[in-house]
Coordinates of C-alpha atoms in Angstrom, one line a residue:
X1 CA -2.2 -3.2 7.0
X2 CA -5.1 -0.8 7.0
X3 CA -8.4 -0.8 5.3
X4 CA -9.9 2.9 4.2
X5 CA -13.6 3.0 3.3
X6 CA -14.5 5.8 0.9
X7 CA -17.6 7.0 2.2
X8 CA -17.6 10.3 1.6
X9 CA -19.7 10.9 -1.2
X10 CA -23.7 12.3 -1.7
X11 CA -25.3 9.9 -3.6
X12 CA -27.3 12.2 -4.8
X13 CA -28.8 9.4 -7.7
X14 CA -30.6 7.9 -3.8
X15 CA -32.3 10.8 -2.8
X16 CA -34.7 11.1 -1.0
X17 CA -33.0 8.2 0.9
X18 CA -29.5 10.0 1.4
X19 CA -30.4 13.7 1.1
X20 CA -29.2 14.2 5.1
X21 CA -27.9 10.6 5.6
X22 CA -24.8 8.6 4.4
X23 CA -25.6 5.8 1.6
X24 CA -22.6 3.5 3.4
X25 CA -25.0 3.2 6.9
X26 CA -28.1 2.7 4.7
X27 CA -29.2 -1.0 5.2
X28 CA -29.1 -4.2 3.5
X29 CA -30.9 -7.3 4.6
X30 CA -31.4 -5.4 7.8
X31 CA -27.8 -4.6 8.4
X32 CA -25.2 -1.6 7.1
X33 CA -23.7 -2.0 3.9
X34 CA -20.4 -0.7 6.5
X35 CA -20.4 -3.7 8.4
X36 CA -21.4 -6.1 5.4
X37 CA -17.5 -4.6 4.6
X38 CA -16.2 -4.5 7.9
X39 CA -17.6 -8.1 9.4
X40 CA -16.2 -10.2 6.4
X41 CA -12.6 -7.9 6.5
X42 CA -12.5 -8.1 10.2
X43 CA -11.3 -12.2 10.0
X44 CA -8.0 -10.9 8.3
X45 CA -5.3 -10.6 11.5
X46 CA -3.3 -8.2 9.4
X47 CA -5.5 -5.2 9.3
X48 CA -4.9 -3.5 12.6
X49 CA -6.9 -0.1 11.7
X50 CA -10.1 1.2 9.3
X51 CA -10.5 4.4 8.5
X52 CA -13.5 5.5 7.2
X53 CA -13.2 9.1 5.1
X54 CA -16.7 11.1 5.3
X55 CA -17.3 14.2 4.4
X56 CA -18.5 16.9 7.3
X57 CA -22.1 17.3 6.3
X58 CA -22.5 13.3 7.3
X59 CA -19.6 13.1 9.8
X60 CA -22.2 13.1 12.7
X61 CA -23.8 9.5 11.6
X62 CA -20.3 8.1 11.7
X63 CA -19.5 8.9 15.1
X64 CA -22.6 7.4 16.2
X65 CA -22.2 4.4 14.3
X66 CA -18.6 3.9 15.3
X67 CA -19.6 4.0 19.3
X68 CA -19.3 0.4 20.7
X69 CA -17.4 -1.3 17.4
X70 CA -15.2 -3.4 18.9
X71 CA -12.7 -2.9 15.9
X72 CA -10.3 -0.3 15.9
X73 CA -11.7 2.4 13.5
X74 CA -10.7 5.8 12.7
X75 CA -13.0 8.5 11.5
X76 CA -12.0 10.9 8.9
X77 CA -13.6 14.3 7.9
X78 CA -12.8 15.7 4.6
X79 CA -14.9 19.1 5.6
X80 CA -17.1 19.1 2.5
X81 CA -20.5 20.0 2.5
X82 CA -22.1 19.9 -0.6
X83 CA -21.8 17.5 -3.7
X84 CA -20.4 20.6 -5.7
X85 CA -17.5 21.0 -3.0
X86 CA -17.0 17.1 -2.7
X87 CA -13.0 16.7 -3.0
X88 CA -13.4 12.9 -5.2
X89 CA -11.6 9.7 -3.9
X90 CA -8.2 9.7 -5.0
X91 CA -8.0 13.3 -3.1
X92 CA -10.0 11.6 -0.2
X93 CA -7.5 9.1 0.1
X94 CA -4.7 11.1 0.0
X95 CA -6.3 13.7 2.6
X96 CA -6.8 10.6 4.5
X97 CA -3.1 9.2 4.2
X98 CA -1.8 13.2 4.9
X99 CA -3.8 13.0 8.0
X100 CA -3.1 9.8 10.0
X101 CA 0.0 9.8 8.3
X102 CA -0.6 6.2 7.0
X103 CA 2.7 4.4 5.9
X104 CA 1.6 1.3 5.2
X105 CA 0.1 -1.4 2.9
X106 CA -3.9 -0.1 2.4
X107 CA -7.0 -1.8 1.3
X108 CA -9.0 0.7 -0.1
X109 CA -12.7 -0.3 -0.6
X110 CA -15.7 1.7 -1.7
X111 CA -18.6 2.1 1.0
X112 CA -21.3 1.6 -1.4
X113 CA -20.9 -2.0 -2.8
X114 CA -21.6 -5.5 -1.1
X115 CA -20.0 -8.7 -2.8
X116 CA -21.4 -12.3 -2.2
X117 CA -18.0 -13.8 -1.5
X118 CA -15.6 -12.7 1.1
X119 CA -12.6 -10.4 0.4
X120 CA -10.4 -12.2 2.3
X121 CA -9.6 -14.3 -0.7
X122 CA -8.7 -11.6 -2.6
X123 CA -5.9 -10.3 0.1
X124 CA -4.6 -13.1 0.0
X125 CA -4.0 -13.1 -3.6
X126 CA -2.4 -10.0 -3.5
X127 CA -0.2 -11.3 -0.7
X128 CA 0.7 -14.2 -3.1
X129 CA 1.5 -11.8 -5.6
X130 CA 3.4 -9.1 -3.3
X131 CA 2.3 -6.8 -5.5
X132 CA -0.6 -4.1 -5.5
X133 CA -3.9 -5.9 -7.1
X134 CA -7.4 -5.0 -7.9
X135 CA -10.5 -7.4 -8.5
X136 CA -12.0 -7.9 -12.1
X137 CA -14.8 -9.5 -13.3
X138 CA -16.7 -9.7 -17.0
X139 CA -19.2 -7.3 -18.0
X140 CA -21.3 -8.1 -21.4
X141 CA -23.1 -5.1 -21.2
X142 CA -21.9 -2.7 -23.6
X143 CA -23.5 0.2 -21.8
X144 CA -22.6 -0.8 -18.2
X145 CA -18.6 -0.9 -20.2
X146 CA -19.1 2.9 -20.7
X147 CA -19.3 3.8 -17.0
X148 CA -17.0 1.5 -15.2
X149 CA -13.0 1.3 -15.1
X150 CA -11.9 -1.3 -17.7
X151 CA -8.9 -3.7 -17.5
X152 CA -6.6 -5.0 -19.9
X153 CA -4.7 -7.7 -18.6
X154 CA -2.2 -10.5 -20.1
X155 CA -2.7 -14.6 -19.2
X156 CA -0.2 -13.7 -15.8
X157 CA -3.1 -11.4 -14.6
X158 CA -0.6 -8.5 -15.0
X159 CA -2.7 -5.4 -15.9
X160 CA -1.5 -3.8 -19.2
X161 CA -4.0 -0.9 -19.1
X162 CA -6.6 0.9 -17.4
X163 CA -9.6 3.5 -18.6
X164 CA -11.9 4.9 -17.0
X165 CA -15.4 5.4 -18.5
X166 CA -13.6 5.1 -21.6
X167 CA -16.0 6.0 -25.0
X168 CA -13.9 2.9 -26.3
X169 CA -13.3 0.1 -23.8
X170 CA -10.3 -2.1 -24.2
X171 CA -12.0 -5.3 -22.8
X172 CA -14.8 -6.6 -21.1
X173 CA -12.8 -6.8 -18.1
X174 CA -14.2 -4.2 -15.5
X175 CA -12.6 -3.2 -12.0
X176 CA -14.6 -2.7 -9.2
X177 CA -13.4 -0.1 -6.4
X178 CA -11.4 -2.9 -4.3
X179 CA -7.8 -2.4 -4.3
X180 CA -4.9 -3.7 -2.4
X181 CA -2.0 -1.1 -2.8
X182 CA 1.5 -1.6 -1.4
X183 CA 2.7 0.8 0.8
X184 CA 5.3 1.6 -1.4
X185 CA 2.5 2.6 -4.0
X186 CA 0.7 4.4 -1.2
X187 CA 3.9 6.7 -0.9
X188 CA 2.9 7.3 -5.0
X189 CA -0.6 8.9 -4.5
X190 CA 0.8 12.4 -4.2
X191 CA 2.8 12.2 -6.8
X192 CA -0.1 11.4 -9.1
X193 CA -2.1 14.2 -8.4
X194 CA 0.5 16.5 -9.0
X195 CA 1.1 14.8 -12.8
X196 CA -2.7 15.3 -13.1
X197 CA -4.1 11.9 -12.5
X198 CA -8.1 12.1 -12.5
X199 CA -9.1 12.7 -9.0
X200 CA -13.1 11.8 -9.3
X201 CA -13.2 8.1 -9.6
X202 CA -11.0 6.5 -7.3
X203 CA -10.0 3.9 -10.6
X204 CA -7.8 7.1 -11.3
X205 CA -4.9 6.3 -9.5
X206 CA -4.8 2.9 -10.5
X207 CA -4.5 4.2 -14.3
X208 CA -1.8 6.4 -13.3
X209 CA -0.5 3.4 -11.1
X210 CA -0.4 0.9 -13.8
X211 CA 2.3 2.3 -16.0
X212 CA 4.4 3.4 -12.9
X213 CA 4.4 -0.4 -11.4
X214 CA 3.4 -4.1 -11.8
X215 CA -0.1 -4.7 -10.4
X216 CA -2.1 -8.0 -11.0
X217 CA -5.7 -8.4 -11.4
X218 CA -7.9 -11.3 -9.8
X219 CA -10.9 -12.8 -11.6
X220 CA -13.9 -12.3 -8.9
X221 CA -15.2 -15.5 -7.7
X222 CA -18.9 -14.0 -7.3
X223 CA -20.5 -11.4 -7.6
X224 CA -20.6 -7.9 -6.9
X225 CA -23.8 -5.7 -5.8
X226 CA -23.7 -1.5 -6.6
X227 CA -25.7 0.7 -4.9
X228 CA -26.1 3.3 -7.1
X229 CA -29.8 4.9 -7.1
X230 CA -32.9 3.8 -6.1
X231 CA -33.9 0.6 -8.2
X232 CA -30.4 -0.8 -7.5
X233 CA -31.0 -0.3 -4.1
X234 CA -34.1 -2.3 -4.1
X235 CA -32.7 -4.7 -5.9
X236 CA -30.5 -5.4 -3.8
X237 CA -32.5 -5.7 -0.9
X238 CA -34.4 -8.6 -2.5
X239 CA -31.5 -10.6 -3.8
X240 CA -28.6 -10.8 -1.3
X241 CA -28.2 -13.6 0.4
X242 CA -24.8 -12.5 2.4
X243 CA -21.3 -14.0 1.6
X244 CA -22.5 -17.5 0.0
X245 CA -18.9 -18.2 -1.8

């Protein structure tokens, strides 16, 4: 199994704070929001490679973070360089799968979120299922509902439907940007972008995914931390305690 971090966006909603560095190595509680990920992930013996997609104006704080990781880590440039030219994660992972030529079952995390459980639980849901699953979790907030990939999902945990930023949600249920995907799903990435799956939001494939294929949901057993501007940021410097569940 291999684990891809998307961490090749410009968070532009953080500048000044990311204007010429990479929101993913910014810290949290005094360590990277990178190896928050990587630390909790690194406990599960299946993963035998992350790959971590950046785009080539931040490349350069990647290769210095990677030196000394004891884990075995692959760095991926996308060769963007502004936020205009930025390719958008379902064509990041797809440049990423082209270019190690990855045939295998993937874990595919954003690099901007930290979660106070560990995500270990979560594989081995999916391995229970042996079937590609996301992470969901309820969101009252009408507003919040607009901007997030919503789930609709039966009493199995089968997903029925996915939207995202839909002006209409389905549900409460939003996914995060976790996802375990079969390597037989992997193999359907391509084939998604060329029937015109959204390419932005990494949430896109998994629409596309969900009426190709059975995929299972699991309700999150904490919660989840986004780093999206400034005040979240903050925020989130006060409140996380690490992996408490």
């Amino acid at each position: 199994m291999k684990c891809l971090i998307l961490a090749a966006g410009y968070a532009t909603r953080l500048y000044p704070l990311t204007e010429n560095y990479p929101k993913p190595l910014l810290k949290v509680q005094g360590k990277t929001i990178l190896d928050w990920l990587i630390d909790d992930v690194d406990s599960v013996k299946e993963i035998d490679e992350y790959i971590i997609v950046s785009n080539h104006k931040y490349i350069r704080h990647f290769t210095e973070w990677v030196k000394g990781k004891k884990q075995n880590i692959s760095l991926v440039d996308d060769g963007t360089m502004t936020n205009e030219m930025r390719l958008g994660a379902v064509l990041d992972i797809q440049f990423a799968i082209d270019k190690l030529k990855i045939d295998d079952d993937l874990l595919v995390i954003a690099g901007d979120n930290v979660l106070d459980f560990s995500l270990t639980r979560f594989i081995e849901y999916a391995k229970e299922k042996k079937s590609s699953c996301v992470m969901r979790y309820f969101e009252s907030d009408e507003k919040r509902l607009l901007k997030s990939g919503v789930l609709v999902v039966d009493e199995q945990d089968k997903v029925l439907n996915m939207t995202e930023k839909s002006p209409k949600p389905a549900s409460h249920w939003c996914c995060p940007p976790f996802y375990f995907y079969k390597k037989e799903d992997v193999r359907l990435v391509k084939q998604a972008i060329q029937d015109g799956c959204g390419t932005d939001a990494p949430g896109s494939y998994l629409a596309w995914l969900v009426k190709q294929t059975t995929v299972y949901a699991m309700e999150m057993v904490g919660k989840r931390f986004d780093i999206g501007d400034l005040e979240s940021y903050d925020k989130v410097n006060v409140e996380y305690e690490g992996i408490i569940h």
